[in-house]
Structure formats: structure tokens, C-alpha cells
GROMACS .gro file of C-alpha atoms in nm:
model
  385
    1MET     CA    1  -0.761   2.833  -2.555
    2LEU     CA    2  -0.937   2.494  -2.583
    3ASN     CA    3  -1.244   2.486  -2.808
    4GLN     CA    4  -1.555   2.299  -2.700
    5GLN     CA    5  -1.474   1.997  -2.886
    6GLN     CA    6  -1.164   1.984  -2.708
    7GLU     CA    7  -1.283   2.019  -2.372
    8ASN     CA    8  -1.532   1.727  -2.422
    9ARG     CA    9  -1.231   1.539  -2.523
   10LEU     CA   10  -1.031   1.633  -2.218
   11LEU     CA   11  -1.339   1.526  -1.995
   12GLU     CA   12  -1.380   1.216  -2.189
   13ILE     CA   13  -1.016   1.088  -2.155
   14THR     CA   14  -1.038   1.195  -1.785
   15ALA     CA   15  -1.375   1.025  -1.715
   16ASN     CA   16  -1.228   0.689  -1.864
   17LEU     CA   17  -0.898   0.717  -1.661
   18ILE     CA   18  -1.105   0.761  -1.347
   19LYS     CA   19  -1.315   0.451  -1.424
   20PHE     CA   20  -1.003   0.214  -1.370
   21LYS     CA   21  -0.958   0.106  -1.007
   22SER     CA   22  -0.592   0.140  -1.037
   23ILE     CA   23  -0.507   0.098  -0.669
   24THR     CA   24  -0.127   0.080  -0.634
   25PRO     CA   25   0.022  -0.117  -0.825
   26ASN     CA   26  -0.236  -0.260  -1.010
   27ASP     CA   27  -0.307  -0.042  -1.332
   28ALA     CA   28  -0.636  -0.219  -1.377
   29GLY     CA   29  -0.621  -0.170  -1.753
   30SER     CA   30  -0.545   0.186  -1.747
   31LEU     CA   31  -0.220   0.163  -1.928
   32ASN     CA   32  -0.372  -0.042  -2.223
   33TYR     CA   33  -0.621   0.208  -2.264
   34ILE     CA   34  -0.346   0.459  -2.285
   35GLN     CA   35  -0.136   0.283  -2.504
   36GLY     CA   36  -0.433   0.255  -2.757
   37LEU     CA   37  -0.481   0.644  -2.760
   38LEU     CA   38  -0.120   0.699  -2.812
   39ILE     CA   39  -0.076   0.439  -3.092
   40ASP     CA   40  -0.347   0.636  -3.270
   41LEU     CA   41  -0.155   0.950  -3.246
   42GLY     CA   42   0.169   0.763  -3.397
   43PHE     CA   43   0.334   0.690  -3.102
   44SER     CA   44   0.530   0.356  -3.061
   45CYS     CA   45   0.489   0.180  -2.719
   46ILE     CA   46   0.684  -0.069  -2.537
   47ARG     CA   47   0.596  -0.228  -2.183
   48LEU     CA   48   0.847  -0.270  -1.892
   49ASP     CA   49   0.638  -0.464  -1.659
   50LYS     CA   50   0.804  -0.607  -1.359
   51ASN     CA   51   0.650  -0.825  -1.092
   52GLU     CA   52   0.294  -0.671  -1.000
   53THR     CA   53   0.400  -0.328  -1.168
   54THR     CA   54   0.320  -0.220  -1.519
   55ASN     CA   55   0.510   0.043  -1.719
   56LEU     CA   56   0.473   0.207  -2.039
   57VAL     CA   57   0.735   0.408  -2.256
   58ALA     CA   58   0.574   0.562  -2.565
   59THR     CA   59   0.792   0.767  -2.813
   60TYR     CA   60   0.680   1.001  -3.106
   61GLY     CA   61   0.951   1.086  -3.340
   62ASP     CA   62   1.341   0.957  -3.364
   63ILE     CA   63   1.438   0.954  -3.019
   64HIS     CA   64   1.795   0.883  -3.097
   65ASN     CA   65   1.891   1.170  -3.338
   66THR     CA   66   1.672   1.485  -3.173
   67PRO     CA   67   1.606   1.653  -2.845
   68ILE     CA   68   1.358   1.474  -2.641
   69PHE     CA   69   1.063   1.629  -2.463
   70ALA     CA   70   0.953   1.368  -2.193
   71PHE     CA   71   0.632   1.378  -1.968
   72ALA     CA   72   0.647   1.148  -1.677
   73GLY     CA   73   0.368   1.019  -1.446
   74HIS     CA   74   0.186   0.730  -1.258
   75VAL     CA   75  -0.191   0.592  -1.306
   76ASP     CA   76  -0.198   0.417  -0.981
   77VAL     CA   77  -0.389   0.578  -0.686
   78VAL     CA   78  -0.423   0.539  -0.284
   79PRO     CA   79  -0.703   0.343  -0.177
   80VAL     CA   80  -1.046   0.521  -0.135
   81GLY     CA   81  -1.058   0.486   0.237
   82THR     CA   82  -1.388   0.450   0.394
   83LEU     CA   83  -1.635   0.420   0.081
   84SER     CA   84  -1.940   0.561   0.257
   85LYS     CA   85  -1.763   0.878   0.344
   86TRP     CA   86  -1.759   0.969  -0.011
   87THR     CA   87  -2.028   1.223  -0.166
   88HIS     CA   88  -1.971   1.041  -0.504
   89ASP     CA   89  -1.871   0.702  -0.657
   90PRO     CA   90  -1.478   0.762  -0.617
   91PHE     CA   91  -1.438   0.582  -0.969
   92THR     CA   92  -1.697   0.775  -1.179
   93LEU     CA   93  -1.591   1.120  -1.271
   94THR     CA   94  -1.866   1.366  -1.131
   95ASP     CA   95  -1.877   1.708  -1.222
   96THR     CA   96  -2.094   1.924  -0.976
   97ASN     CA   97  -2.103   2.301  -1.037
   98GLY     CA   98  -1.750   2.300  -1.188
   99ILE     CA   99  -1.595   2.063  -0.935
  100LEU     CA  100  -1.468   1.733  -1.064
  101TYR     CA  101  -1.463   1.442  -0.823
  102GLY     CA  102  -1.299   1.110  -0.842
  103ARG     CA  103  -0.995   0.923  -0.695
  104GLY     CA  104  -0.674   1.030  -0.885
  105ILE     CA  105  -0.846   1.329  -1.046
  106ALA     CA  106  -0.578   1.555  -0.903
  107ASP     CA  107  -0.289   1.286  -0.826
  108MET     CA  108  -0.253   1.247  -1.114
  109LYS     CA  109  -0.484   1.117  -1.385
  110GLY     CA  110  -0.614   1.449  -1.457
  111GLY     CA  111  -0.246   1.568  -1.557
  112ILE     CA  112  -0.207   1.270  -1.760
  113ALA     CA  113  -0.521   1.330  -1.952
  114SER     CA  114  -0.425   1.688  -1.995
  115PHE     CA  115  -0.077   1.590  -2.143
  116ILE     CA  116  -0.238   1.351  -2.374
  117LEU     CA  117  -0.466   1.602  -2.505
  118ALA     CA  118  -0.214   1.841  -2.553
  119CYS     CA  119   0.005   1.579  -2.770
  120GLU     CA  120  -0.333   1.539  -2.980
  121ILE     CA  121  -0.350   1.919  -3.039
  122PHE     CA  122   0.011   1.951  -3.089
  123ILE     CA  123   0.066   1.672  -3.316
  124GLN     CA  124  -0.254   1.751  -3.531
  125SER     CA  125  -0.166   2.105  -3.572
  126THR     CA  126   0.214   1.986  -3.673
  127ASN     CA  127   0.059   1.749  -3.917
  128ASN     CA  128  -0.146   2.013  -4.075
  129ASN     CA  129   0.138   2.264  -4.085
  130LYS     CA  130   0.416   2.227  -4.338
  131GLN     CA  131   0.640   2.492  -4.154
  132ASN     CA  132   0.608   2.304  -3.816
  133GLN     CA  133   0.694   1.964  -3.996
  134SER     CA  134   1.053   2.099  -4.072
  135HIS     CA  135   1.133   2.143  -3.705
  136LYS     CA  136   1.300   1.786  -3.560
  137SER     CA  137   1.180   1.697  -3.190
  138SER     CA  138   1.057   1.405  -3.027
  139ILE     CA  139   0.802   1.353  -2.769
  140MET     CA  140   0.841   1.053  -2.485
  141ILE     CA  141   0.563   0.945  -2.233
  142MET     CA  142   0.677   0.745  -1.951
  143LEU     CA  143   0.414   0.595  -1.695
  144THR     CA  144   0.403   0.347  -1.417
  145SER     CA  145   0.177   0.199  -1.205
  146ASP     CA  146   0.376   0.198  -0.876
  147GLU     CA  147   0.478   0.554  -0.747
  148GLU     CA  148   0.228   0.552  -0.467
  149GLY     CA  149   0.362   0.221  -0.336
  150PHE     CA  150   0.718   0.115  -0.300
  151GLY     CA  151   0.813   0.256  -0.638
  152ILE     CA  152   1.097  -0.002  -0.690
  153ASP     CA  153   0.935  -0.180  -0.987
  154GLY     CA  154   0.808   0.164  -1.155
  155THR     CA  155   1.016   0.445  -1.259
  156PRO     CA  156   1.368   0.301  -1.176
  157VAL     CA  157   1.292   0.023  -1.415
  158ILE     CA  158   1.216   0.283  -1.681
  159VAL     CA  159   1.540   0.454  -1.594
  160ASP     CA  160   1.734   0.176  -1.625
  161TYR     CA  161   1.580   0.124  -1.967
  162LEU     CA  162   1.682   0.450  -2.079
  163LYS     CA  163   2.049   0.425  -1.928
  164LYS     CA  164   2.093   0.085  -2.107
  165ASN     CA  165   1.992   0.243  -2.429
  166ASN     CA  166   2.185   0.545  -2.407
  167ILE     CA  167   1.869   0.768  -2.427
  168ARG     CA  168   1.897   1.124  -2.241
  169LEU     CA  169   1.602   1.356  -2.186
  170SER     CA  170   1.642   1.700  -2.287
  171CYS     CA  171   1.379   1.835  -2.076
  172CYS     CA  172   1.149   1.623  -1.853
  173LEU     CA  173   0.795   1.716  -1.722
  174VAL     CA  174   0.686   1.518  -1.423
  175GLY     CA  175   0.284   1.611  -1.381
  176GLU     CA  176   0.261   1.577  -1.030
  177PRO     CA  177  -0.002   1.816  -0.832
  178THR     CA  178   0.244   2.083  -0.753
  179SER     CA  179  -0.006   2.401  -0.751
  180GLU     CA  180  -0.112   2.533  -0.427
  181HIS     CA  181  -0.405   2.756  -0.450
  182THR     CA  182  -0.443   2.837  -0.828
  183ILE     CA  183  -0.320   2.640  -1.136
  184GLY     CA  184   0.061   2.695  -1.203
  185ASP     CA  185   0.142   2.902  -0.893
  186MET     CA  186   0.392   2.667  -0.784
  187ILE     CA  187   0.643   2.429  -0.986
  188LYS     CA  188   0.911   2.220  -0.848
  189ILE     CA  189   1.263   2.238  -0.984
  190GLY     CA  190   1.398   2.017  -0.723
  191ARG     CA  191   1.318   1.792  -0.411
  192ARG     CA  192   1.491   1.727  -0.072
  193GLY     CA  193   1.603   1.414   0.054
  194SER     CA  194   1.444   1.177   0.244
  195VAL     CA  195   1.584   0.976   0.528
  196ASN     CA  196   1.390   0.716   0.735
  197CYS     CA  197   1.504   0.576   1.081
  198HIS     CA  198   1.369   0.283   1.283
  199LEU     CA  199   1.506   0.242   1.635
  200GLU     CA  200   1.460   0.011   1.905
  201ILE     CA  201   1.574   0.114   2.254
  202ILE     CA  202   1.650  -0.187   2.465
  203GLY     CA  203   1.575  -0.176   2.835
  204GLN     CA  204   1.480  -0.427   3.101
  205ASP     CA  205   1.120  -0.516   3.194
  206GLY     CA  206   0.963  -0.589   3.529
  207HIS     CA  207   0.692  -0.502   3.766
  208ILE     CA  208   0.634  -0.154   3.800
  209ALA     CA  209   0.662  -0.142   4.186
  210TYR     CA  210   1.003  -0.254   4.160
  211PRO     CA  211   1.179  -0.014   3.920
  212HIS     CA  212   1.531  -0.095   4.062
  213LEU     CA  213   1.493  -0.459   3.919
  214ALA     CA  214   1.396  -0.317   3.583
  215ASN     CA  215   1.551  -0.067   3.338
  216ASN     CA  216   1.269   0.161   3.172
  217PRO     CA  217   1.316   0.236   2.799
  218ILE     CA  218   1.091   0.495   2.795
  219HIS     CA  219   1.294   0.698   3.052
  220LEU     CA  220   1.603   0.609   2.875
  221PHE     CA  221   1.506   0.738   2.572
  222THR     CA  222   1.362   1.065   2.690
  223PRO     CA  223   1.677   1.260   2.718
  224ILE     CA  224   1.794   1.114   2.373
  225LEU     CA  225   1.491   1.247   2.231
  226GLN     CA  226   1.533   1.571   2.338
  227GLU     CA  227   1.860   1.615   2.207
  228ILE     CA  228   1.752   1.491   1.854
  229LEU     CA  229   1.478   1.727   1.868
  230ASN     CA  230   1.710   2.004   1.963
  231ILE     CA  231   1.959   1.953   1.667
  232LYS     CA  232   1.998   2.280   1.458
  233TRP     CA  233   2.045   2.116   1.136
  234ASP     CA  234   2.107   2.420   0.910
  235ASP     CA  235   1.927   2.746   0.787
  236GLY     CA  236   1.858   2.615   0.455
  237THR     CA  237   1.977   2.735   0.127
  238ASP     CA  238   1.897   2.971  -0.164
  239ASP     CA  239   1.693   2.662  -0.311
  240PHE     CA  240   1.595   2.447  -0.014
  241PRO     CA  241   1.432   2.508   0.312
  242PRO     CA  242   1.593   2.413   0.649
  243THR     CA  243   1.652   2.042   0.712
  244SER     CA  244   1.366   1.894   0.959
  245LEU     CA  245   1.324   1.600   1.165
  246GLN     CA  246   0.990   1.476   1.260
  247MET     CA  247   0.877   1.186   1.463
  248SER     CA  248   0.638   0.951   1.299
  249ASN     CA  249   0.591   0.681   1.560
  250ILE     CA  250   0.675   0.586   1.923
  251ASN     CA  251   0.567   0.264   2.086
  252SER     CA  252   0.606   0.081   2.415
  253GLY     CA  253   0.429  -0.121   2.674
  254VAL     CA  254   0.243  -0.441   2.678
  255GLY     CA  255  -0.093  -0.281   2.719
  256VAL     CA  256  -0.137  -0.304   3.101
  257ASP     CA  257  -0.056  -0.060   3.396
  258ASN     CA  258   0.171  -0.276   3.595
  259VAL     CA  259   0.457  -0.379   3.379
  260ILE     CA  260   0.780  -0.173   3.265
  261PRO     CA  261   0.820  -0.251   2.917
  262ARG     CA  262   1.154  -0.402   2.771
  263SER     CA  263   1.161  -0.194   2.470
  264LEU     CA  264   1.056   0.109   2.278
  265TYR     CA  265   1.013   0.146   1.927
  266ALA     CA  266   1.071   0.476   1.745
  267LYS     CA  267   1.044   0.589   1.371
  268PHE     CA  268   1.135   0.913   1.239
  269ASN     CA  269   1.195   1.093   0.939
  270ILE     CA  270   1.432   1.363   0.813
  271ARG     CA  271   1.388   1.555   0.510
  272TYR     CA  272   1.739   1.727   0.420
  273ASN     CA  273   1.889   1.959   0.190
  274THR     CA  274   2.215   1.973   0.008
  275HIS     CA  275   2.422   2.072   0.320
  276HIS     CA  276   2.401   1.709   0.408
  277THR     CA  277   2.450   1.377   0.296
  278PHE     CA  278   2.312   1.036   0.426
  279ASP     CA  279   2.622   0.962   0.585
  280SER     CA  280   2.640   1.278   0.790
  281ILE     CA  281   2.273   1.272   0.903
  282LYS     CA  282   2.342   0.904   1.007
  283ASN     CA  283   2.648   0.959   1.202
  284LYS     CA  284   2.512   1.270   1.384
  285ILE     CA  285   2.206   1.065   1.516
  286GLU     CA  286   2.422   0.774   1.598
  287ASP     CA  287   2.681   0.990   1.782
  288ILE     CA  288   2.403   1.085   2.009
  289LEU     CA  289   2.294   0.706   2.078
  290HIS     CA  290   2.646   0.613   2.133
  291LYS     CA  291   2.691   0.893   2.389
  292TYR     CA  292   2.412   0.757   2.611
  293LYS     CA  293   2.558   0.413   2.600
  294ILE     CA  294   2.223   0.250   2.571
  295ALA     CA  295   2.160  -0.067   2.434
  296HIS     CA  296   1.975  -0.036   2.082
  297ASN     CA  297   1.901  -0.149   1.741
  298ILE     CA  298   1.862   0.095   1.453
  299SER     CA  299   1.785   0.071   1.104
  300TRP     CA  300   1.801   0.315   0.822
  301ASN     CA  301   1.670   0.377   0.479
  302ASN     CA  302   1.762   0.670   0.256
  303SER     CA  303   1.470   0.684  -0.013
  304ALA     CA  304   1.575   1.016  -0.176
  305ILE     CA  305   1.885   1.241  -0.218
  306PRO     CA  306   1.830   1.611  -0.257
  307PHE     CA  307   1.855   1.752  -0.603
  308ILE     CA  308   1.816   2.071  -0.776
  309SER     CA  309   1.736   2.098  -1.167
  310LYS     CA  310   1.943   2.323  -1.394
  311LYS     CA  311   1.730   2.644  -1.470
  312GLY     CA  312   1.767   2.669  -1.841
  313VAL     CA  313   1.554   2.703  -2.151
  314PHE     CA  314   1.299   2.458  -2.026
  315VAL     CA  315   1.218   2.610  -1.705
  316ASP     CA  316   1.202   2.975  -1.889
  317SER     CA  317   0.954   2.796  -2.133
  318PHE     CA  318   0.733   2.675  -1.852
  319ILE     CA  319   0.725   3.023  -1.696
  320LYS     CA  320   0.649   3.187  -2.006
  321SER     CA  321   0.351   2.936  -2.066
  322ILE     CA  322   0.208   2.965  -1.717
  323GLN     CA  323   0.223   3.356  -1.737
  324GLU     CA  324   0.050   3.353  -2.078
  325VAL     CA  325  -0.232   3.095  -1.981
  326THR     CA  326  -0.283   3.233  -1.621
  327GLY     CA  327  -0.141   3.591  -1.609
  328THR     CA  328   0.089   3.477  -1.287
  329ILE     CA  329   0.431   3.390  -1.254
  330PRO     CA  330   0.495   3.066  -1.076
  331LYS     CA  331   0.697   2.998  -0.749
  332LEU     CA  332   0.983   2.790  -0.802
  333SER     CA  333   0.994   2.547  -0.496
  334THR     CA  334   1.181   2.224  -0.376
  335THR     CA  335   0.895   2.172  -0.078
  336GLY     CA  336   0.681   1.876  -0.042
  337GLY     CA  337   0.738   1.507  -0.073
  338THR     CA  338   0.942   1.269  -0.266
  339SER     CA  339   0.823   1.204  -0.608
  340ASP     CA  340   0.959   1.008  -0.920
  341ALA     CA  341   1.151   1.303  -1.019
  342ARG     CA  342   1.438   1.174  -0.812
  343PHE     CA  343   1.486   0.895  -1.029
  344LEU     CA  344   1.455   1.071  -1.339
  345VAL     CA  345   1.695   1.367  -1.264
  346ASP     CA  346   1.987   1.098  -1.360
  347VAL     CA  347   1.848   1.092  -1.717
  348SER     CA  348   1.740   1.426  -1.778
  349ASP     CA  349   1.905   1.762  -1.863
  350GLU     CA  350   1.640   1.983  -1.703
  351ILE     CA  351   1.355   1.848  -1.502
  352VAL     CA  352   1.052   2.040  -1.385
  353GLU     CA  353   0.720   1.895  -1.204
  354CYS     CA  354   0.411   2.106  -1.257
  355GLY     CA  355   0.023   1.953  -1.223
  356LEU     CA  356  -0.289   2.039  -1.064
  357PRO     CA  357  -0.382   2.189  -0.734
  358ASN     CA  358  -0.307   1.967  -0.440
  359GLN     CA  359  -0.554   2.046  -0.186
  360TYR     CA  360  -0.745   1.756  -0.181
  361ILE     CA  361  -0.502   1.474  -0.316
  362HIS     CA  362  -0.534   1.149  -0.108
  363LYS     CA  363  -0.826   1.276   0.063
  364ILE     CA  364  -1.202   1.161   0.059
  365ASP     CA  365  -1.401   1.362  -0.217
  366GLU     CA  366  -1.071   1.428  -0.408
  367SER     CA  367  -1.158   1.708  -0.644
  368ILE     CA  368  -1.031   1.992  -0.875
  369ASN     CA  369  -1.189   2.267  -1.051
  370LYS     CA  370  -1.274   2.184  -1.411
  371SER     CA  371  -1.126   2.543  -1.495
  372ASP     CA  372  -0.798   2.411  -1.383
  373LEU     CA  373  -0.795   2.085  -1.587
  374ILE     CA  374  -0.866   2.320  -1.880
  375LYS     CA  375  -0.574   2.567  -1.798
  376LEU     CA  376  -0.324   2.282  -1.732
  377THR     CA  377  -0.407   2.132  -2.070
  378GLU     CA  378  -0.356   2.486  -2.220
  379ILE     CA  379  -0.004   2.529  -2.063
  380TYR     CA  380   0.106   2.193  -2.146
  381THR     CA  381  -0.010   2.265  -2.526
  382LEU     CA  382   0.162   2.594  -2.513
  383LEU     CA  383   0.465   2.430  -2.352
  384LEU     CA  384   0.481   2.155  -2.633
  385ARG     CA  385   0.473   2.437  -2.913
   0.00000   0.00000   0.00000
């Protein structure tokens, strides 16, 4: 359990992080602040900045000759939206009857503050206990300012650094907000793959009163769309839900009532499990398009491949830590969106995502319960021990 002094320290770090207007990919000075905290704890820090993105890798102990416990996270946040809709200043931590408000409090500055304080507590207790000092291990903290954006200059740069230096993580904790209703009720041990498709159906424009002189792309696309939506991908696996396709945008027309458009544009996303590969998904969709023999342009982006972490000592320790702090056993899940774990799995023996509840992430008046922030810190501290 955290004492009052530790709780105050947790809120101090959290409040300082919220102050930084770190809208992706601008860290707004937040990584300099964190770097200062970690250096004071005895961490060695290097920066791997690229283009507009700032990246920090901090290490405690001998990472080349000991098991590495790693924490990964991001300081960047999404834009606040309509500022007048916020009840409180989004960049000032506000405590209202035990509810903490601020942009990024849940996703994921609160989680970063929790882990920093957990490290403070752990390192101080280790330094004060000669028996603990005999245990050889190391801690690594990896932070980026480009997770909410394109992500290409963030964690992938850190992963490249680890590979070039032959550094492999024994276990990696990604502090994403994975809890659903109560702290620690869900942890992620994998993620689905994600494919984005941009499609243009090409017809022939013309006057709407003379359809025989035109070829309406909306009409052309209708049976194709129905067939795509009727695809039965799979029934899921023991670890993953069924693959799903969702349309995100369909657009056509020139904005008037009497013109048949030339083109229709459609965007859709497929979240897929290990029954499929990018190529198998791509081929299934393109086979349907070719069957209808309609002129089209298509582009693909495979932004993530599905992965599942080994369920070993780290996962077991996580479950025990959550159970000891909260009294509940977490659900192991692979649902939700993509995260930077998709990059870090290549350099990690075990990888788990666990953080604050996600009911209010990316929303106006983003908030968490103060008690959840405290409990998460206790979970992280126990896990480190």
C-alpha cells in the first residue's frame, strides 16, 4: 500500500506530466522532465530522436548481462477537440471528489507516472536492503512522442536500436489503458492484425436523366459491397475473436442532384487473427473485385500483424500482482486496437499490456479515479519486486 507521502509524490508527477501540451508528435518538453527524474534515480539515458519525434531509452543496471524488465509507453496525446466543451483545463490536473481530469491522464501519462513512482519505491527499497542488492537484474524504460500519430519515428526506432545492440527484453510491460471497468480487470497478451484498404470504383459520369450514357459507380459497387460484407472470415481462435471487416467511409457524387458521378471511394479496415495473413485477406477481396470485372484502383496498408505473447513467468507474476492488490483475477485478452506492442514483440520474450481503465480515453473530459491510479502504482511496484 502506498503511504500518504508516496500518494502525494504520485499526484505531483502526474500533474507535472499533464501540464505538457504534448499533442502528437510534440513531446513539449515532457521527456526532458522524465529524463531528469530518472537520472536522479540512477538511470542512464539516451535519446533517439528522429524528425519531429522524441524518443527516450533509460536503463538501470547492467542490461547486457542481466534479465531486463522493460516498460514502454508514450507521452503524446490526441488533440483536445473543442476546448469550450471541457469542464476543466485539459492541461491542468484537476481533482474533483476523487476523479482526476486531464488530457492523457488515462492514455497514458497516468500509467507513466505510476511506473516512475514504482521504480522510485523499488530502487529505494533495494538500496536499503542488502539482501535485495545481491539480486542481479535491470530495468529499461522506453518512451516515445509518436504513438497516437503515424508511429513510424517512435517505437520502431527504439526497436531498431535494441536489435542493432543485441539487446533482448526478458519481459516488457506496455502501459496502455487496458482495464475495462475496474483496475486490472483485463490485460492484453496479444493483439489482432490490422489491414486498411482504400478503393476507387471507376464508372462514367453523365446527366442523371440519361443513365444509358453513363455508368453509375454507386450501382456498380452495391453488389460488391454486399458480397464483401457477407464474407464469413472465421470463428475466432482460443486467443482471438473472429476476424471482422468494417467500412469506415464511402464517398461519391459532386454535390448536386442531377449528375451521375464518375467514381466512388470506399475505405475499410479488417481486424484479423492468426487464421489469416495480409496476403490471404488481400487476395480474397481482390478476387471479388476481379469477378465483377469493374475498373478500379486499390491500395493496401498492413499496419499490424497479429501476435500472441508467451504465457510464462511474467504473465503469471502479473496475474498474482493484480490479484493481491485488487482481489480479482484479470481476463487475458487480445481485443481492442493496435498498440506499440506490435513492434516490441520482436525484441521481447514476454510482453503484456496493462494500464488504467479506458472508458474515457480520447474523449472530452478524459478522466480516471484517483484510487485506480494508486492501485496501478501498487500493482507495478509489486510486479517489480
